[in-house]
mmCIF file of C-alpha atoms in Angstrom:
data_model
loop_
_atom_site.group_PDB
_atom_site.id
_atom_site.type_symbol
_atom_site.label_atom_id
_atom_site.label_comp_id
_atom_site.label_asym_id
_atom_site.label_seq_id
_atom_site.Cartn_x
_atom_site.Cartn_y
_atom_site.Cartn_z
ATOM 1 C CA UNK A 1 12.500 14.961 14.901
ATOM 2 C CA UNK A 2 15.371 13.032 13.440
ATOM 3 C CA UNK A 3 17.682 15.181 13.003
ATOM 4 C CA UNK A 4 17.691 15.133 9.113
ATOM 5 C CA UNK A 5 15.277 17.594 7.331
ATOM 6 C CA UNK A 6 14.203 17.678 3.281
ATOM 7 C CA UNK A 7 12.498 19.806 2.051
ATOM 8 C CA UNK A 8 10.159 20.464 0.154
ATOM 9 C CA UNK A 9 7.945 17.485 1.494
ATOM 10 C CA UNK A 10 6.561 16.943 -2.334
ATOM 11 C CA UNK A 11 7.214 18.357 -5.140
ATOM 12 C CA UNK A 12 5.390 18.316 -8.923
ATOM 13 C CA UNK A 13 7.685 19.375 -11.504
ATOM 14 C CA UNK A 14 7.452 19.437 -15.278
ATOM 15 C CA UNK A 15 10.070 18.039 -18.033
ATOM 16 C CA UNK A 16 11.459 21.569 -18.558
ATOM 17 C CA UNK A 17 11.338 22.703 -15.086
ATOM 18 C CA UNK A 18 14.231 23.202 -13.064
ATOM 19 C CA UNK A 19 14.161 22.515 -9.130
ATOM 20 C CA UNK A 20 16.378 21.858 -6.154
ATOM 21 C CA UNK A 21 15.890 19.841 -3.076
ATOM 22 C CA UNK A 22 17.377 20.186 0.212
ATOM 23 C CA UNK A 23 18.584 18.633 3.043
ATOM 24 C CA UNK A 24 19.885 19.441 6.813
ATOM 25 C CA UNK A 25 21.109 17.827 9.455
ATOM 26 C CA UNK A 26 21.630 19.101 12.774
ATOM 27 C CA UNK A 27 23.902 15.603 14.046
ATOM 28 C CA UNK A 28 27.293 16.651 13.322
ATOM 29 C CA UNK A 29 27.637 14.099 11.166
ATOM 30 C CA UNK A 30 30.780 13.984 8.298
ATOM 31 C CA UNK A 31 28.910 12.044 5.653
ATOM 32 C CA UNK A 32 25.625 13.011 3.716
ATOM 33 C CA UNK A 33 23.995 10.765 0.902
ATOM 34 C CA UNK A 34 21.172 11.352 -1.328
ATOM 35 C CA UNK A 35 19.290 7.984 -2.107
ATOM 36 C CA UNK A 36 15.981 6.968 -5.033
ATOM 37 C CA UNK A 37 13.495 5.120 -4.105
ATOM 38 C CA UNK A 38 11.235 3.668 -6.373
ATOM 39 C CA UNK A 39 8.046 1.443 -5.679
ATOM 40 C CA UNK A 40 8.933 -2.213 -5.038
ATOM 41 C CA UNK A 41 12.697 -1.442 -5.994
ATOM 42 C CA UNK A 42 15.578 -1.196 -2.959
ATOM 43 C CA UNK A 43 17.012 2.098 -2.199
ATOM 44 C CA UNK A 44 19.175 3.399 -4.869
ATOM 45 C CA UNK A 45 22.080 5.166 -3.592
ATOM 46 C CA UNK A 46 22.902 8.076 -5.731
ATOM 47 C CA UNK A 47 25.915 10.516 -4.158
ATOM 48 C CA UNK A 48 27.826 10.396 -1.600
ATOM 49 C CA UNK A 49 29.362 13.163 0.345
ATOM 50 C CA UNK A 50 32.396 12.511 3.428
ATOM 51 C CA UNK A 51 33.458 16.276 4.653
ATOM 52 C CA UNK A 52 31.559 18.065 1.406
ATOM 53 C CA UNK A 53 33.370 15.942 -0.946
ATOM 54 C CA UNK A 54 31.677 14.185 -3.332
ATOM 55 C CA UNK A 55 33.527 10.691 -2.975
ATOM 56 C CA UNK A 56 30.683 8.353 -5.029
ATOM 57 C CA UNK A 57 29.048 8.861 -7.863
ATOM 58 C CA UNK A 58 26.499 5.669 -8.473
ATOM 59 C CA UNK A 59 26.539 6.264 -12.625
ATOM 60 C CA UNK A 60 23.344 8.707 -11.837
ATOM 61 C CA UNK A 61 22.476 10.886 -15.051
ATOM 62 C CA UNK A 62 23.530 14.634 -15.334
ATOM 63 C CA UNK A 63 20.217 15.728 -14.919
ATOM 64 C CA UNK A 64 20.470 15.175 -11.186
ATOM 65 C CA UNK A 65 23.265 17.487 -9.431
ATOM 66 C CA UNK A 66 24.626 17.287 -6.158
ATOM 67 C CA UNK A 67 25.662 20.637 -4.087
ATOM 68 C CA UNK A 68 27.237 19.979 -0.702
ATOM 69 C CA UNK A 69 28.592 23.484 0.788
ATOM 70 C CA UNK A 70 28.810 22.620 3.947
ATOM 71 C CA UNK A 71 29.050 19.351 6.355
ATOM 72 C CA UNK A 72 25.940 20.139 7.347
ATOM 73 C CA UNK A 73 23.693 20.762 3.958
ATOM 74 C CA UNK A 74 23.382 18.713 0.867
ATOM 75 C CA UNK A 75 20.979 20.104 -2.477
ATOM 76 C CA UNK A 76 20.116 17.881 -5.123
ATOM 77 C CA UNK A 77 19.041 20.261 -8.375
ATOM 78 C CA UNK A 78 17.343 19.187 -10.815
ATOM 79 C CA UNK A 79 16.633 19.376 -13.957
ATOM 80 C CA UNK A 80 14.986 18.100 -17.575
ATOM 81 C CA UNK A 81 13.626 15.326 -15.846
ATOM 82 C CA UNK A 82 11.701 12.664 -17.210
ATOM 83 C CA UNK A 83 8.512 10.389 -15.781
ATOM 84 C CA UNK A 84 10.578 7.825 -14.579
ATOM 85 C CA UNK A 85 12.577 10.105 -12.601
ATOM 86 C CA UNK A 86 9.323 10.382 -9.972
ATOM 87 C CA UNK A 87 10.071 8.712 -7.091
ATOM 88 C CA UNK A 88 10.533 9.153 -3.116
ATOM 89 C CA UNK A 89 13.955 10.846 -2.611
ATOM 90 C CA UNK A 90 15.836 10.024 0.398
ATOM 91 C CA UNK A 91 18.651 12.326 2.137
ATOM 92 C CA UNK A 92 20.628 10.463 5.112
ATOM 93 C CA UNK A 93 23.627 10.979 7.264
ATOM 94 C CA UNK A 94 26.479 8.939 9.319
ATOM 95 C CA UNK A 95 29.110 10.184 11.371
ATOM 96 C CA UNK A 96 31.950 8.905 8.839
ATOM 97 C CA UNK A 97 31.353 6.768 5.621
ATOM 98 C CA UNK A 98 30.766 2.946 6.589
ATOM 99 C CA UNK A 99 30.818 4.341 10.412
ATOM 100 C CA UNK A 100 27.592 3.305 12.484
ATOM 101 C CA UNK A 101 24.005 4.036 11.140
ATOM 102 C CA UNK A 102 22.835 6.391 8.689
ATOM 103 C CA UNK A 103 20.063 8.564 9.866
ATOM 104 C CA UNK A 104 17.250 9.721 7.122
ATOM 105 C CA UNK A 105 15.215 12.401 6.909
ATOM 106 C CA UNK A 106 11.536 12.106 5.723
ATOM 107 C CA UNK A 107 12.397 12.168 2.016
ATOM 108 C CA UNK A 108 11.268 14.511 -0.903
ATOM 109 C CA UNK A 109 7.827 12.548 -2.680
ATOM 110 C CA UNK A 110 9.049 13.983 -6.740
ATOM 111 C CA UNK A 111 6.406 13.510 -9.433
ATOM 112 C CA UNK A 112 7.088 14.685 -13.244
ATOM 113 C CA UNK A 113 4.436 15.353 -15.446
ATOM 114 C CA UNK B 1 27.719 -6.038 -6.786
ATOM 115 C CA UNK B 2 27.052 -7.292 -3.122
ATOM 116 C CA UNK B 3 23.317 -7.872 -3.018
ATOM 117 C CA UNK B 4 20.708 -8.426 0.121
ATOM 118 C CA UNK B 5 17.635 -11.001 -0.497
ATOM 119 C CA UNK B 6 14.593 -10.545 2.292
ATOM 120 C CA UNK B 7 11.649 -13.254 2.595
ATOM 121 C CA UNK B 8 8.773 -12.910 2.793
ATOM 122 C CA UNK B 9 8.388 -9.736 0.483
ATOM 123 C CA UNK B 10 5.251 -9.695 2.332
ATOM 124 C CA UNK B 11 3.393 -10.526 4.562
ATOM 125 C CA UNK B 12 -0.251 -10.110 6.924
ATOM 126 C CA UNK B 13 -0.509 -11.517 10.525
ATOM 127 C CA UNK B 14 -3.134 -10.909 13.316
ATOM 128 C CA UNK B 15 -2.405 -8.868 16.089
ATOM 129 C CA UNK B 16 -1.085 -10.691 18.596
ATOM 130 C CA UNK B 17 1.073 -12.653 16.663
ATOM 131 C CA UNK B 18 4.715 -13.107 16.772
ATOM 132 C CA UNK B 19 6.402 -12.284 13.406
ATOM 133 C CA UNK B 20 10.293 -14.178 11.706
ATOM 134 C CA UNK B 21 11.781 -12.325 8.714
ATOM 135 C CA UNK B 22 15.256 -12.448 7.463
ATOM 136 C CA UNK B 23 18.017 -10.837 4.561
ATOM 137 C CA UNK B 24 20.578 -13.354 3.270
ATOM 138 C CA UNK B 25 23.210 -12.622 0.853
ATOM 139 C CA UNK B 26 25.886 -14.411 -0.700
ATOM 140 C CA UNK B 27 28.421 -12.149 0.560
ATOM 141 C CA UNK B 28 29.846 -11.620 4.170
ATOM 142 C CA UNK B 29 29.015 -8.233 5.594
ATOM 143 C CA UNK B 30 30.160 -6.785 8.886
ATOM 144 C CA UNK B 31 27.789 -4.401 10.233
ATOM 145 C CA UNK B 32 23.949 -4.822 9.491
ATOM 146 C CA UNK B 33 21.089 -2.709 10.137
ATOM 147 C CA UNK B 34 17.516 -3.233 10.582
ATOM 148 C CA UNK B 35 14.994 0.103 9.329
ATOM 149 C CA UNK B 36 11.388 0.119 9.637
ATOM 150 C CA UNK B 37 9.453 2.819 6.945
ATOM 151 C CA UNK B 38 6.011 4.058 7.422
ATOM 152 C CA UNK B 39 3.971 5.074 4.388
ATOM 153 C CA UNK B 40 5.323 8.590 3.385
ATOM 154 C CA UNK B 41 8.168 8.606 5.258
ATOM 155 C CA UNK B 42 12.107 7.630 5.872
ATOM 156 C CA UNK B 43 13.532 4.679 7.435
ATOM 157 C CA UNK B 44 14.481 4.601 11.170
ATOM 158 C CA UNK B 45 16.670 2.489 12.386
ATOM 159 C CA UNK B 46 15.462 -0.055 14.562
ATOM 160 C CA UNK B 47 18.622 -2.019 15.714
ATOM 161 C CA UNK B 48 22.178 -2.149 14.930
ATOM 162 C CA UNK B 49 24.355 -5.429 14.773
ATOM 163 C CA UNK B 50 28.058 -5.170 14.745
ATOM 164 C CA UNK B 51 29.555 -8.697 15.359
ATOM 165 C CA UNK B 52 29.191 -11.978 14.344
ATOM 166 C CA UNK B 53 26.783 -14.425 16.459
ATOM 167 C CA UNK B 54 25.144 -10.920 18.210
ATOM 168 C CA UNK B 55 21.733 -10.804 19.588
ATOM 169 C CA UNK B 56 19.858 -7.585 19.983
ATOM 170 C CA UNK B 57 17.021 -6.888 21.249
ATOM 171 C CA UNK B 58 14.745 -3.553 21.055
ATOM 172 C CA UNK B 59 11.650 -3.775 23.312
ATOM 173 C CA UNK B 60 9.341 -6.199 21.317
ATOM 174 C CA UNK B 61 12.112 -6.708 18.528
ATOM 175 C CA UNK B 62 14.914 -9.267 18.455
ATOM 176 C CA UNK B 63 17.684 -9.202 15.696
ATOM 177 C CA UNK B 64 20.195 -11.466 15.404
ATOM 178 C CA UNK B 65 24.140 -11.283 12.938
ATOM 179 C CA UNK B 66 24.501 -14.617 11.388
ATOM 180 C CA UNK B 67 27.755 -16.590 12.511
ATOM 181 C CA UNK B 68 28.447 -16.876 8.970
ATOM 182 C CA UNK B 69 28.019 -13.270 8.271
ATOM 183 C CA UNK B 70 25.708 -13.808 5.242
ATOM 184 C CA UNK B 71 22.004 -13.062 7.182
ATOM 185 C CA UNK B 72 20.989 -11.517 9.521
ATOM 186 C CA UNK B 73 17.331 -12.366 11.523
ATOM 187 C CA UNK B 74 14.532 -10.233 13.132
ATOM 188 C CA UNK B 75 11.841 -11.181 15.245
ATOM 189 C CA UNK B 76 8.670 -9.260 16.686
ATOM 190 C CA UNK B 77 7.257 -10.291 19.250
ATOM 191 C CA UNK B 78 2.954 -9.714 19.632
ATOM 192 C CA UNK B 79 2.800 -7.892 17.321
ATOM 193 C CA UNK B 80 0.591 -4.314 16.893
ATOM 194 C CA UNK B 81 -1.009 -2.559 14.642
ATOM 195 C CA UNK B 82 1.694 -0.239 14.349
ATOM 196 C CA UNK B 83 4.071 -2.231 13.495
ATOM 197 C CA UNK B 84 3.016 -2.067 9.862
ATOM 198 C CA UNK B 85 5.088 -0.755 7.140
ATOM 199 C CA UNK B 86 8.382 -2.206 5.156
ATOM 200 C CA UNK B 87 10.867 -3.494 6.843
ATOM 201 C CA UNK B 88 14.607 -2.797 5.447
ATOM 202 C CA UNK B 89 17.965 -5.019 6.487
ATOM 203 C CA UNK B 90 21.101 -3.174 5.555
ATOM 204 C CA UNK B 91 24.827 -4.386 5.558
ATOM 205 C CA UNK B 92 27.753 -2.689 5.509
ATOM 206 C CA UNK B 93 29.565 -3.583 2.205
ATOM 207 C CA UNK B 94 33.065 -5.080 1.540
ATOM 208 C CA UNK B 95 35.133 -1.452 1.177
ATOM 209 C CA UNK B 96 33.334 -0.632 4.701
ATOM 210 C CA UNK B 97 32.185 2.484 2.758
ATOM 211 C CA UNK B 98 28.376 2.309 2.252
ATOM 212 C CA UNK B 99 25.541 0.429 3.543
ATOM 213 C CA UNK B 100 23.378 -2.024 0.544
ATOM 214 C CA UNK B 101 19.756 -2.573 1.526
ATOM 215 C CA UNK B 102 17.377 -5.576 1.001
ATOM 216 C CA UNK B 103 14.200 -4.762 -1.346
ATOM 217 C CA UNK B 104 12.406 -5.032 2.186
ATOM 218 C CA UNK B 105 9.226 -7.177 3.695
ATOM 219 C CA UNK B 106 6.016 -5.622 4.005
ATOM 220 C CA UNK B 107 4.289 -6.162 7.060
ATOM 221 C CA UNK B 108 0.376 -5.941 7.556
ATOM 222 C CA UNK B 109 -1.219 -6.466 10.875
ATOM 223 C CA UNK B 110 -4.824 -7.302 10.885
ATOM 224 C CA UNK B 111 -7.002 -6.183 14.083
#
């Protein structure tokens, strides 16, 4: 258990489809982040969320977008997707922005077809 | 932007053996982070360097914060067939706001 959960655990989605992924985490932490990973390429950070504000925005398309209601839950939706979009997607928290450690969760395995 | 290089990319050792790797950059970070990923799964974080010239060490794992701030060093020590999977160094960038991470080494262990 580490205290960040995603779910679903893998997803298969088509172009047209329209999907949401989720994340929890039960560490009290202020900051949430939503990272791509793609084989042999380093993490991609994506959003990033200090007290449900979205305070980064890494120049990721409008087809991915962030919810964060709460401190302690963070959505990505999706939608009109493309091939190159499939990839492992990462959630991960830290007690403040730039504070400590971030702590993952499993990640969300996304494949378009 | 700040970048993090790791060597090997790769690498396979026997069990038993002890194993180097490191992340250099041509920037100075403060903080840096060492994250081991199995197949499937997320990183977890495997040890945690804060200062300049700090040695860490986590069981069989030793990690070590440049002095000049620009790499950081892990060690295992005998190693086991667990200890396979990728291997991520992260440092904390120049705003102190997020954490860039290495393209990691892939460790195999044969039996």
């Amino acid at each position: 258990e580490t205290g960040v959960t995603q779910t679903p655990r893998h997803l298969v989605m088509g172009m047209t489809n329209k999907k949401s992924l989720k994340c929890e985490q039960h560490l009290g932490h202020n900051a949430m982040y939503w990272y791509k990973q793609s084989a042999k390429k380093p993490l991609e950070l994506m959003f990033v969320y200090n007290f449900k504000e979205q305070t980064e925005n890494n120049s990721v398309p409008s087809r991915f977008s962030p919810e964060c209601p709460n401190s302690s839950h963070l959505f990505l939706h999706l939608h009109t997707l493309q091939p190159e979009d499939s990839a492992l997607y990462l959630c991960a928290s830290s007690q403040d922005p730039g504070q400590g450690y971030y702590t993952f969760g499993s990640g969300t395995r996304l494949t378009v077809v | 932007g700040q970048q993090l290089n790791q060597s090997p990319q790769s690498m396979f050792i026997q069990e038993g053996e002890d194993v180097s790797m490191n992340c250099t950059s041509s920037s100075i970070f403060n903080t840096w982070l060492w994250y081991k990923q199995d197949p499937g799964e997320g990183p977890v974080l495997l040890i945690a360097l804060y200062k300049a010239g700090e040695l860490t060490s986590n069981g069989r794992l030793t990690a070590q914060f440049g002095i000049t701030r620009k790499d950081s060093f892990l060690n295992i020590s005998a190693s086991i067939p667990s200890d396979v999977g990728i291997y991520f160094c992260a440092g904390l960038d120049n705003y102190g706001q997020n954490f860039v991470f290495g393209p990691g080494t892939r460790l195999s262990v044969l039996p």
